[in-house]
Amino acid sequence: MSDKNKTSDDALNFKATELRLGLPGSESPERVDQRFLTLKNLCPVSGAKRVFSNAINGSNKWVFSPGSTTDVNSGSVPVKDHKPGVSVKEKKSSAAAPASKAQVVGWPPIRSFRKNTMASSQSQKQGGNTNPETEEKAKSGPETCLYVKVSMEGAPYLRKIDLKTYKSYVELSSALEKMFSCFTIGPFGSHRRCGRDGLNESRLTNLLSGSVYVVTYEDKDSDWMLVGDVPWEMFICSCKKLRIMKSS
Amino acid sequence: MDRRFPFKVLEHIFSFLDVNEDRNSVSMVCKSWFETERRTRKRVFVGNCYAVSPLKVARRFPKMRSLTLKGKPHFADYNLVPDGWGGYAWPWIEAMAARRPLLEEIRLKRMVVTDECLEKIAASFRDFKSLVLTSCEGFSTDGIAAVASTCRKLRDLELRECIVDDLGGDWLTYFPETSTSLASLDFSCLDSEVKLSDLERLLSRSPNLKSLKLNRSVTLDVLASLLRRAPQLVELGTGSFSDELDPEEISKLTKALSELKQLKSLSGLWDLLPEYIPVLYSVCPRLTSLNLSYATVQMPDLIDLLSRCSKLQKLWVMDLIEDKGLKTVALCCKELRELRVFPSGADLDETDVTLTEQGLVSVSEGCQKLESVLYFCVQFTNAALVSIAKNRPNFRCFRLCVMEPFAPDYRTQQPLDEGFKAIVERCKDLRRLSVSGLLTDKAFEYIGVHAKKLRMLSIAFAGDSDLMLHHLLSGCERLKKLEIRDCPFGDTALLENAAKLETMRSLWMSSCFVSFGACKQLSQKMPRLNVEVIDEHPPKTRPDSSPVERIYIYRTVAGPRQDTPEFVWTIHKNPEVGVSRLSIR
C-alpha cells in the first residue's frame, strides 16, 4: 500500500532511547523489555486527545507526545512490579512542549483508505491546500515521476518502477535484476551478464537453465522494442511499459 | 451388510449444507462422505491463500462456482506488513482458468491483483458473474475495463477500499451497450471522474441494478438524475454531499430520493452538510444500514437524522456523534445489531467532541439486539465495561480501541483487567475480541479461562510476560486467529504451545520479544507450519538471541511458499548466501 510510513523502520526507534548494559554496539545481555518500557514512559494519559488530534490532522502517523519531564520512571519497571497505573500516571501540569515524538506505525488501527479520505476531507476544509500526504497518495503526476509497469514472462505478478529514479541503462538493469531475481536465480546465486557494451544491460542470464532474458519496452507508437537501442533520455520519454522476455 | 446411502441420496442431503464449516465436518466422517461432499461443493472458501495449493483446491472441487480467498494478514490494513510480502492472486487465477472454467464468482480480500489477473479472468470464465475485491491492490482501471467489456454476464463488480492505479474514468464506457445484467456496482474507492452520460446510460439499461456505490467525484448536482434512472436501488452509496445546490436542485434531489421505495442501505455521504440532512428524511424510516463514517456532520444535526431511523440494524458513524447522539440511538434504533464508531480526529481545541465510554454504555442499555461493536475512544473505565457486559451478554464481536496505549481506568487508575473479565465471562458467544488500554497478564488469564468460543483476538501494547501468551494459547480452545503487537513476551510460551498453532489459521506477532533462535526452533519442530520472519532491515548477522521485528506463523499443507521477498526469512532459505533453496517435491 503506497501510503506506507516511510520511517516505519524507525517507528519503534527504541534503540536510540534504550537503556543498555554493556558496551555500545553490543547486544544487551538481559532481555528486559526496554522497548516496552520506553514506550510506556513516553506516553501520558490526559493530553491524549490533543495528541491524537494532532496526529490525524497533520499526517497519517500517530504521534506520541511525552508528558511531563519528571515522570520518567526508568529505574523501576512498572511492568514487572505489577503496579498498575503507576507507569502512566501523568502530571496534569505537563504543559511543557514535548521533548521528542515517537511515531508508531499503524496505531490507532485505522485503515489507510479511511485515513487518506479523512486527510483529504480536512485539506478541502482548509481551503483547498493540498495535504502532502494526499498528494503522495494520489495518482503520480507526469512531471514528478514516470511509473511504468514491468512484467516478466512466467512471473506471477508485475511491478511498477519510476523511470526517473534511474540515470542509465546500467542502473535500470541492476534494479530489474534485483526485482525479479527470484525467478532467475538458481542455487548458485547470481547470474552473469554477457560482457559487451551498453546493449547487454538488457540481458539477464540464468546460469542453471541457460535461458537468456531480454528486456523489451512498448513505446509511444505501441511498438515493442529492445531496450538499449536509443539514448537513455529518449528512452524514458517514449517508454510506456517494460517486459522481460525469454529470448529463444 | 452395506448400509451406506447411495451416492445420489447423500448428494441430495449434502446439497442442503451451505455452511462450509458443516461441509468440512461432514467431509471428515469417512472416505465416501469426503468424496460426495467434494463433488457437491459449489462455494469454496480459503481463509489463507498460502495454506493450500491452488491446484489441490481446483482438483478437489469439480463443481466449484465461487471462490473466496484471503491473502495478507489482517494487520496489513494498518501498514504493519511491508509492501511486496505476498498474497498474489495470479497463481489461483491461473489454476482456476485452466481447470475450472465454469467458475462464476471470485472474491478476494487483501490480495495483490494485477491487470493480468483481471484480463485472465475476463478471458477464461465464460459465465463469469461476480468479482468482489476488498482491500486489494496492484491493478489499474485498465484491468477493470477488461472485465467490464468481456464478461457478458457480469452481475457484480465491487471494489471495496482497494488501491487502484486510476488511469481515468474511461473504464465505465467498456460495459457493452447490450449488457443489462448488472446488479451491483461499487467504484467508491476510485478517484477519477466518470462521465455522467456514460453512467446514466449504464443505469438506464440495468433494470436489475440493486446496489450502486458511487465515488466521491460524483457531485451532488448530478445525483438526482442518476437516481431517477435507478429507482429500484436497495443499496446506495452517494458521492460527495457537500456541493452547492440551489433550492430547485435540492427539491429535485429530495424527490428523487423519496422515489427509492426499496432503499435499505445508505452510504457515501462524503462531507455531508447539515443543510442537506432533510433531503434524506424520506429514506430514513426504511433504512436498515447507514454508513455515516465519512459524513463530517456533527451534533446536534445528527440527531435529526438518527431519530428517524427506527429500523436501523447497522450504523457506522464517527465520534462526532458524541455521547448525546448515542443516547438518541439507544432510544430510537431498537433494532440495532452492529455499531461502529470511528475517530474523526476532529480538532479538539475548536470543537468539543465528547465521546466517552458513556456513549457505548447507553447503546448497550437501549439496544437489546446489539451484538457487534467497534468503538474507538480515548479512554475507558472498568465500571463501563462491566455495565456493558451486564447489559449485553449477547455480544459476538467486541472490539474496543482505547486509543491511548496503556491507558488505565481513568477514574481508578487500575488496569482494565476486570472490565474485560466481565466481557468474556458474560458474553458466552463471543467470537471476536479486540482489547486495549492498560492490561496485565491477569486479563489474559481471564480470557483464557472464559472465552471458550473466541475465534479471533487482537492485542496491542498489553500484558507483562510470557504468561499472557501462555494463557491464551492454552485456554482459548476455538482460537483461530491471534494477532499481537508491541507486547513484552517471547519464546517460552510460543515454544511450549507450538502444537496449538496447528489448530489455528495464523498467529501474527510484531514488536514483541521473540528471538530468532526461537523462530528457528519452531520451524524445525513444526514442519506443517510456515514460520515467516519479516524484518525489513535485518541485521547483517543474526545471533539466536536477537529479537525479530515481525513473525507470521500459519498452518499449511502447501509447504514453504516460493514467492517470498528478500525480507521474509523462512527456514528454507539459507540466510548466509541469501538464496532460496527450492524444496524437492
XYZ file of N, CA and C in Angstrom, chain A residues 4 7 34-37 55 80 115 118 123 128 133-134 151 164-165 200 223 234 246:
63
model
N 2.454 3.841 2.876
C 3.282 3.282 3.936
C 4.092 4.381 4.583
N 9.104 5.965 7.466
C 10.042 5.776 8.571
C 9.629 4.613 9.442
N 12.909 -3.277 27.435
C 13.217 -1.856 27.400
C 12.344 -1.123 26.405
N 12.044 -1.806 25.294
C 11.263 -1.108 24.277
C 9.916 -0.750 24.837
N 9.346 -1.722 25.451
C 8.033 -1.577 26.024
C 8.045 -0.472 27.071
N 9.087 -0.516 27.872
C 9.232 0.442 28.944
C 9.327 1.858 28.394
N -2.123 14.197 15.508
C -1.675 13.122 14.619
C -2.554 13.027 13.397
N 7.050 -5.145 35.541
C 7.370 -6.336 36.327
C 6.827 -6.264 37.732
N -7.979 6.826 6.517
C -7.065 7.913 6.887
C -6.897 8.880 5.736
N -10.057 10.934 5.110
C -10.245 11.990 6.099
C -9.227 13.101 5.901
N -8.236 18.707 4.257
C -7.482 19.675 3.460
C -8.438 20.489 2.604
N -8.644 24.119 0.433
C -8.027 23.559 -0.755
C -6.517 23.472 -0.733
N 0.489 14.486 2.152
C 0.243 13.053 2.221
C -0.744 12.620 1.167
N -1.755 13.448 0.926
C -2.733 13.021 -0.064
C -2.150 13.161 -1.464
N 6.663 -6.262 -16.472
C 6.208 -7.634 -16.312
C 7.287 -8.569 -16.819
N 12.244 7.707 -13.571
C 13.001 8.910 -13.242
C 14.071 8.649 -12.191
N 13.949 7.557 -11.449
C 14.949 7.303 -10.408
C 16.221 6.681 -10.951
N 24.086 -4.979 -23.583
C 23.955 -6.188 -22.790
C 23.315 -5.956 -21.447
N 4.739 0.041 -30.295
C 5.609 -0.995 -30.839
C 6.486 -1.533 -29.735
N 15.955 9.619 -24.507
C 14.916 9.351 -25.491
C 14.075 8.167 -25.018
N 11.769 -14.174 -22.372
C 12.789 -15.212 -22.616
C 13.192 -15.101 -24.074
